[in-house]
mmCIF file of C-alpha atoms in Angstrom:
data_model
loop_
_atom_site.group_PDB
_atom_site.id
_atom_site.type_symbol
_atom_site.label_atom_id
_atom_site.label_comp_id
_atom_site.label_asym_id
_atom_site.label_seq_id
_atom_site.Cartn_x
_atom_site.Cartn_y
_atom_site.Cartn_z
ATOM 1 C CA MET A 1 163.691 150.332 -31.209
ATOM 2 C CA GLU A 2 162.479 151.154 -27.624
ATOM 3 C CA GLU A 3 164.069 149.043 -24.828
ATOM 4 C CA LYS A 4 161.872 146.471 -23.220
ATOM 5 C CA LYS A 5 162.023 146.491 -19.444
ATOM 6 C CA VAL A 6 159.772 144.841 -16.890
ATOM 7 C CA LEU A 7 159.219 145.516 -13.204
ATOM 8 C CA ILE A 8 158.690 142.126 -11.238
ATOM 9 C CA VAL A 9 156.724 142.821 -8.045
ATOM 10 C CA GLU A 10 157.199 139.563 -6.041
ATOM 11 C CA ASP A 11 158.070 138.863 -2.410
ATOM 12 C CA GLU A 12 159.140 135.271 -3.009
ATOM 13 C CA GLN A 13 162.726 135.621 -4.215
ATOM 14 C CA ALA A 14 162.966 132.370 -5.916
ATOM 15 C CA ILE A 15 159.889 132.964 -8.085
ATOM 16 C CA ALA A 16 161.037 136.600 -8.849
ATOM 17 C CA GLU A 17 164.509 135.342 -10.027
ATOM 18 C CA LEU A 18 162.860 132.520 -12.077
ATOM 19 C CA GLU A 19 160.716 135.102 -13.812
ATOM 20 C CA SER A 20 163.674 137.479 -14.353
ATOM 21 C CA ASP A 21 165.834 134.661 -15.686
ATOM 22 C CA TYR A 22 163.321 133.455 -18.305
ATOM 23 C CA LEU A 23 162.740 137.086 -19.487
ATOM 24 C CA GLU A 24 166.397 137.687 -19.785
ATOM 25 C CA ILE A 25 166.780 134.647 -22.075
ATOM 26 C CA ASP A 26 164.390 136.524 -24.513
ATOM 27 C CA GLY A 27 166.259 139.726 -24.144
ATOM 28 C CA ILE A 28 163.888 141.479 -21.682
ATOM 29 C CA GLU A 29 165.625 143.200 -18.850
ATOM 30 C CA SER A 30 163.854 143.429 -15.467
ATOM 31 C CA ASP A 31 164.032 144.994 -12.014
ATOM 32 C CA ILE A 32 162.760 143.135 -8.898
ATOM 33 C CA VAL A 33 161.009 144.604 -5.851
ATOM 34 C CA ALA A 34 159.335 142.791 -3.012
ATOM 35 C CA ASP A 35 157.263 145.618 -1.467
ATOM 36 C CA GLY A 36 154.074 147.192 -2.770
ATOM 37 C CA ARG A 37 154.932 150.829 -1.968
ATOM 38 C CA MET A 38 158.410 150.512 -3.460
ATOM 39 C CA ALA A 39 156.779 149.165 -6.586
ATOM 40 C CA VAL A 40 154.641 152.179 -7.094
ATOM 41 C CA ASP A 41 157.685 154.449 -6.421
ATOM 42 C CA MET A 42 159.747 152.437 -9.003
ATOM 43 C CA VAL A 43 156.923 152.881 -11.645
ATOM 44 C CA LYS A 44 156.830 156.636 -11.018
ATOM 45 C CA ARG A 45 160.642 156.908 -11.360
ATOM 46 C CA ASN A 46 161.313 154.599 -14.322
ATOM 47 C CA ALA A 47 160.108 153.751 -17.747
ATOM 48 C CA TYR A 48 158.818 150.262 -17.780
ATOM 49 C CA SER A 49 157.011 148.430 -20.564
ATOM 50 C CA LEU A 50 155.179 146.085 -18.296
ATOM 51 C CA VAL A 51 154.588 145.102 -14.536
ATOM 52 C CA LEU A 52 154.401 141.546 -13.319
ATOM 53 C CA LEU A 53 152.504 141.849 -10.102
ATOM 54 C CA ASP A 54 151.846 139.347 -7.236
ATOM 55 C CA ILE A 55 148.795 139.944 -5.041
ATOM 56 C CA MET A 56 150.054 138.994 -1.555
ATOM 57 C CA LEU A 57 152.766 141.647 -0.840
ATOM 58 C CA PRO A 58 154.008 143.581 2.166
ATOM 59 C CA GLY A 59 153.295 147.216 2.297
ATOM 60 C CA LEU A 60 150.434 147.501 -0.244
ATOM 61 C CA ASN A 61 148.760 144.347 -1.695
ATOM 62 C CA GLY A 62 148.646 143.805 -5.460
ATOM 63 C CA PHE A 63 145.255 145.121 -5.972
ATOM 64 C CA GLU A 64 146.239 148.419 -4.203
ATOM 65 C CA VAL A 65 149.418 148.604 -6.216
ATOM 66 C CA CYS A 66 147.536 148.023 -9.579
ATOM 67 C CA LYS A 67 145.079 150.755 -8.684
ATOM 68 C CA LYS A 68 147.874 153.229 -7.873
ATOM 69 C CA ILE A 69 149.841 152.385 -11.017
ATOM 70 C CA ARG A 70 146.781 152.971 -13.198
ATOM 71 C CA GLU A 71 146.426 156.388 -11.779
ATOM 72 C CA ILE A 72 149.891 157.361 -13.100
ATOM 73 C CA LYS A 73 150.728 155.125 -16.014
ATOM 74 C CA ASP A 74 148.940 153.210 -18.745
ATOM 75 C CA ILE A 75 151.606 150.311 -19.084
ATOM 76 C CA PRO A 76 150.351 146.664 -19.191
ATOM 77 C CA ILE A 77 149.910 145.025 -15.759
ATOM 78 C CA LEU A 78 149.933 141.227 -15.421
ATOM 79 C CA PHE A 79 148.912 139.608 -12.217
ATOM 80 C CA VAL A 80 150.879 136.479 -11.334
ATOM 81 C CA SER A 81 149.330 134.914 -8.313
ATOM 82 C CA ALA A 82 148.558 131.576 -6.549
ATOM 83 C CA ARG A 83 145.043 132.820 -5.922
ATOM 84 C CA LYS A 84 142.972 131.123 -8.636
ATOM 85 C CA SER A 85 139.441 132.152 -7.784
ATOM 86 C CA ASP A 86 137.293 133.927 -10.491
ATOM 87 C CA VAL A 87 136.616 136.625 -7.839
ATOM 88 C CA ASP A 88 140.273 137.643 -7.615
ATOM 89 C CA LYS A 89 140.561 137.566 -11.511
ATOM 90 C CA ILE A 90 137.562 139.709 -11.893
ATOM 91 C CA ARG A 91 138.740 142.146 -9.156
ATOM 92 C CA GLY A 92 142.224 142.368 -10.664
ATOM 93 C CA LEU A 93 140.975 142.998 -14.209
ATOM 94 C CA GLY A 94 138.333 145.346 -12.944
ATOM 95 C CA LEU A 95 141.031 147.535 -11.380
ATOM 96 C CA GLY A 96 142.751 147.776 -14.749
ATOM 97 C CA ALA A 97 145.036 144.943 -15.099
ATOM 98 C CA ASP A 98 145.547 143.419 -18.531
ATOM 99 C CA ASP A 99 146.011 139.748 -17.707
ATOM 100 C CA TYR A 100 146.042 137.310 -14.894
ATOM 101 C CA ILE A 101 148.340 134.249 -14.743
ATOM 102 C CA THR A 102 148.035 131.551 -11.911
ATOM 103 C CA LYS A 103 150.947 129.946 -10.104
ATOM 104 C CA PRO A 104 152.399 127.468 -10.802
ATOM 105 C CA PHE A 105 152.848 128.809 -14.252
ATOM 106 C CA SER A 106 154.620 127.627 -17.406
ATOM 107 C CA PRO A 107 157.631 129.750 -17.973
ATOM 108 C CA SER A 108 157.198 129.722 -21.679
ATOM 109 C CA GLU A 109 153.480 130.802 -21.318
ATOM 110 C CA LEU A 110 154.621 133.579 -19.031
ATOM 111 C CA VAL A 111 157.276 134.908 -21.453
ATOM 112 C CA ALA A 112 154.814 134.548 -24.382
ATOM 113 C CA ARG A 113 152.204 136.760 -22.554
ATOM 114 C CA VAL A 114 154.758 139.217 -21.502
ATOM 115 C CA LYS A 115 156.147 139.605 -25.033
ATOM 116 C CA ALA A 116 152.656 139.933 -26.527
ATOM 117 C CA HIS A 117 151.593 142.600 -24.111
ATOM 118 C CA ILE A 118 154.863 144.582 -24.567
ATOM 119 C CA ASN A 119 154.845 144.405 -28.278
ATOM 120 C CA ARG A 120 151.234 145.647 -28.481
ATOM 121 C CA TYR A 121 152.023 148.458 -25.892
ATOM 122 C CA LEU A 122 155.068 149.551 -27.858
ATOM 123 C CA ARG A 123 153.307 149.343 -31.199
ATOM 124 C CA LEU A 124 150.521 151.593 -29.860
ATOM 125 C CA LYS A 125 152.962 154.096 -28.629
ATOM 126 C CA GLY A 126 154.733 154.087 -31.946
ATOM 127 C CA ASP A 127 151.480 154.543 -33.889
ATOM 128 C CA ALA A 128 150.607 157.549 -31.769
ATOM 129 C CA LYS A 129 154.036 159.128 -32.407
ATOM 130 C CA ASP A 130 154.297 158.465 -36.159
ATOM 131 C CA ASP A 131 150.832 159.317 -37.455
ATOM 132 C CA PRO A 132 150.469 163.057 -37.907
ATOM 133 C CA VAL A 133 146.655 162.889 -38.460
ATOM 134 C CA ASN A 134 144.329 161.461 -35.868
ATOM 135 C CA ASP A 135 142.685 158.335 -36.788
ATOM 136 C CA VAL A 136 139.143 158.774 -35.396
ATOM 137 C CA ILE A 137 135.922 156.599 -35.419
ATOM 138 C CA GLU A 138 132.670 158.396 -34.700
ATOM 139 C CA ILE A 139 129.347 156.844 -34.473
ATOM 140 C CA ARG A 140 126.099 157.924 -32.589
ATOM 141 C CA GLY A 141 128.003 160.206 -30.119
ATOM 142 C CA LEU A 142 130.784 157.840 -29.528
ATOM 143 C CA THR A 143 134.186 159.051 -30.584
ATOM 144 C CA ILE A 144 137.178 156.821 -30.542
ATOM 145 C CA ASP A 145 140.460 158.655 -31.140
ATOM 146 C CA LYS A 146 142.815 155.855 -32.065
ATOM 147 C CA THR A 147 145.842 158.083 -32.288
ATOM 148 C CA ALA A 148 145.427 159.983 -29.002
ATOM 149 C CA HIS A 149 144.172 156.725 -27.426
ATOM 150 C CA LYS A 150 140.996 158.518 -26.022
ATOM 151 C CA VAL A 151 137.305 157.796 -25.993
ATOM 152 C CA PHE A 152 134.499 160.376 -25.689
ATOM 153 C CA VAL A 153 130.781 159.911 -25.206
ATOM 154 C CA ASN A 154 128.729 163.058 -26.292
ATOM 155 C CA GLY A 155 131.908 165.095 -25.853
ATOM 156 C CA GLN A 156 132.773 163.709 -22.292
ATOM 157 C CA GLU A 157 135.971 161.729 -22.000
ATOM 158 C CA LYS A 158 135.816 158.347 -20.650
ATOM 159 C CA ILE A 159 138.989 156.662 -19.222
ATOM 160 C CA LEU A 160 139.519 153.186 -20.648
ATOM 161 C CA THR A 161 142.459 150.824 -19.859
ATOM 162 C CA THR A 162 144.659 149.729 -22.734
ATOM 163 C CA LYS A 163 142.833 146.528 -23.270
ATOM 164 C CA GLU A 164 139.449 148.093 -22.974
ATOM 165 C CA PHE A 165 140.353 150.493 -25.592
ATOM 166 C CA ASP A 166 141.829 147.812 -27.779
ATOM 167 C CA ILE A 167 138.549 145.810 -27.605
ATOM 168 C CA LEU A 168 136.339 148.689 -28.261
ATOM 169 C CA SER A 169 138.441 149.911 -31.183
ATOM 170 C CA PHE A 170 138.646 146.475 -32.681
ATOM 171 C CA LEU A 171 134.876 145.890 -32.515
ATOM 172 C CA ALA A 172 134.010 149.425 -33.717
ATOM 173 C CA GLN A 173 136.269 148.821 -36.759
ATOM 174 C CA ASN A 174 134.420 145.615 -37.505
ATOM 175 C CA PRO A 175 130.766 146.578 -36.969
ATOM 176 C CA ASN A 176 127.905 144.088 -37.338
ATOM 177 C CA ARG A 177 130.225 141.103 -37.171
ATOM 178 C CA VAL A 178 129.996 138.660 -34.287
ATOM 179 C CA TYR A 179 133.094 137.717 -32.357
ATOM 180 C CA SER A 180 133.297 134.877 -29.780
ATOM 181 C CA LYS A 181 135.145 135.451 -26.559
ATOM 182 C CA GLU A 182 137.873 133.239 -27.950
ATOM 183 C CA ASP A 183 138.092 135.257 -31.194
ATOM 184 C CA LEU A 184 138.475 138.482 -29.106
ATOM 185 C CA PHE A 185 141.152 137.067 -26.774
ATOM 186 C CA ASN A 186 143.150 135.780 -29.873
ATOM 187 C CA LYS A 187 142.898 139.141 -31.555
ATOM 188 C CA ILE A 188 143.501 141.491 -28.657
ATOM 189 C CA TRP A 189 145.908 139.461 -26.544
ATOM 190 C CA ASP A 190 147.764 138.035 -29.700
ATOM 191 C CA MET A 191 147.639 134.460 -28.290
ATOM 192 C CA ASP A 192 145.401 131.530 -27.818
ATOM 193 C CA ALA A 193 142.700 131.899 -25.106
ATOM 194 C CA ILE A 194 144.096 128.951 -23.020
ATOM 195 C CA GLY A 195 140.912 128.987 -20.912
ATOM 196 C CA GLU A 196 141.081 132.681 -20.038
ATOM 197 C CA VAL A 197 137.869 133.816 -21.786
ATOM 198 C CA ALA A 198 136.525 135.166 -18.577
ATOM 199 C CA THR A 199 138.979 137.948 -19.056
ATOM 200 C CA VAL A 200 137.055 139.089 -22.108
ATOM 201 C CA THR A 201 133.724 139.089 -20.170
ATOM 202 C CA VAL A 202 135.111 141.324 -17.450
ATOM 203 C CA HIS A 203 136.634 143.791 -19.951
ATOM 204 C CA ILE A 204 133.328 144.036 -21.919
ATOM 205 C CA LYS A 205 131.391 144.694 -18.716
ATOM 206 C CA LYS A 206 133.815 147.593 -17.842
ATOM 207 C CA ILE A 207 133.524 149.111 -21.287
ATOM 208 C CA ARG A 208 129.738 149.097 -21.136
ATOM 209 C CA GLU A 209 129.813 150.632 -17.596
ATOM 210 C CA LYS A 210 131.843 153.570 -19.230
ATOM 211 C CA ILE A 211 130.081 154.081 -22.710
ATOM 212 C CA GLU A 212 126.622 152.751 -22.449
ATOM 213 C CA LYS A 213 123.603 154.846 -21.173
ATOM 214 C CA ASN A 214 121.937 151.510 -20.160
ATOM 215 C CA GLU A 215 124.087 148.420 -19.728
ATOM 216 C CA LYS A 216 121.121 146.191 -19.948
ATOM 217 C CA GLU A 217 120.075 147.606 -23.337
ATOM 218 C CA PRO A 218 123.386 148.552 -24.831
ATOM 219 C CA GLU A 219 123.564 150.878 -27.804
ATOM 220 C CA PHE A 220 126.958 149.910 -29.023
ATOM 221 C CA ILE A 221 128.231 146.474 -27.872
ATOM 222 C CA GLU A 222 125.564 143.826 -27.886
ATOM 223 C CA THR A 223 125.712 140.295 -26.663
ATOM 224 C CA ILE A 224 124.648 137.566 -29.129
ATOM 225 C CA TRP A 225 123.795 134.781 -26.595
ATOM 226 C CA GLY A 226 125.703 131.576 -27.040
ATOM 227 C CA VAL A 227 127.998 133.165 -29.696
ATOM 228 C CA GLY A 228 129.765 136.332 -28.607
ATOM 229 C CA TYR A 229 129.677 140.061 -29.042
ATOM 230 C CA ARG A 230 128.863 142.422 -31.889
ATOM 231 C CA PHE A 231 129.256 146.164 -32.281
ATOM 232 C CA LYS A 232 126.160 147.778 -33.721
ATOM 233 C CA GLY A 233 126.987 149.703 -36.834
#
């Protein structure tokens, strides 16, 4: 079984140590850095299963760090920040983060989310290694290669984050069924929504930007107002 190791990027030492201690109780090792540039360098040089990322950092802020990590690795990124506005959440998720937790946080909730993201990430990596034949979904010019974790529209590759890919794959595998935001959060994040359904909205918007010809008249993922989303089969 692959080792689980987290990079904690946090300039408040007490919070970083608290996060590290609770993860260690659950058997998850961690490194701690307090500087944005050092965080990017650590991700380049080490194999992490997840990054816990604060926004207010010296060197580079968390948004800049997230963007740079996404350019080199597809590991889960969880923002942990005292900034609670929806604007910050939307910006962070739009840059490719997988989740956003606000301070003060429940240690048990933090650990639960970290474990869920890591387990899904490692499971996806394992599936890619073990399956010799690519599992592919093709519909109306959209190709979802689940094994290679790639998406193509009319032969042109579209770069999706892990969670964007997970949502698109799940909906495409269950066409013509309506899923609420809560349903999708529970399915994709492997946990209860806990008031975080805005996360789903942001991810759907980003997916549409990448795969739809016209986002206002989507060909693949349609909104069923007051209910949720449905993939057109």
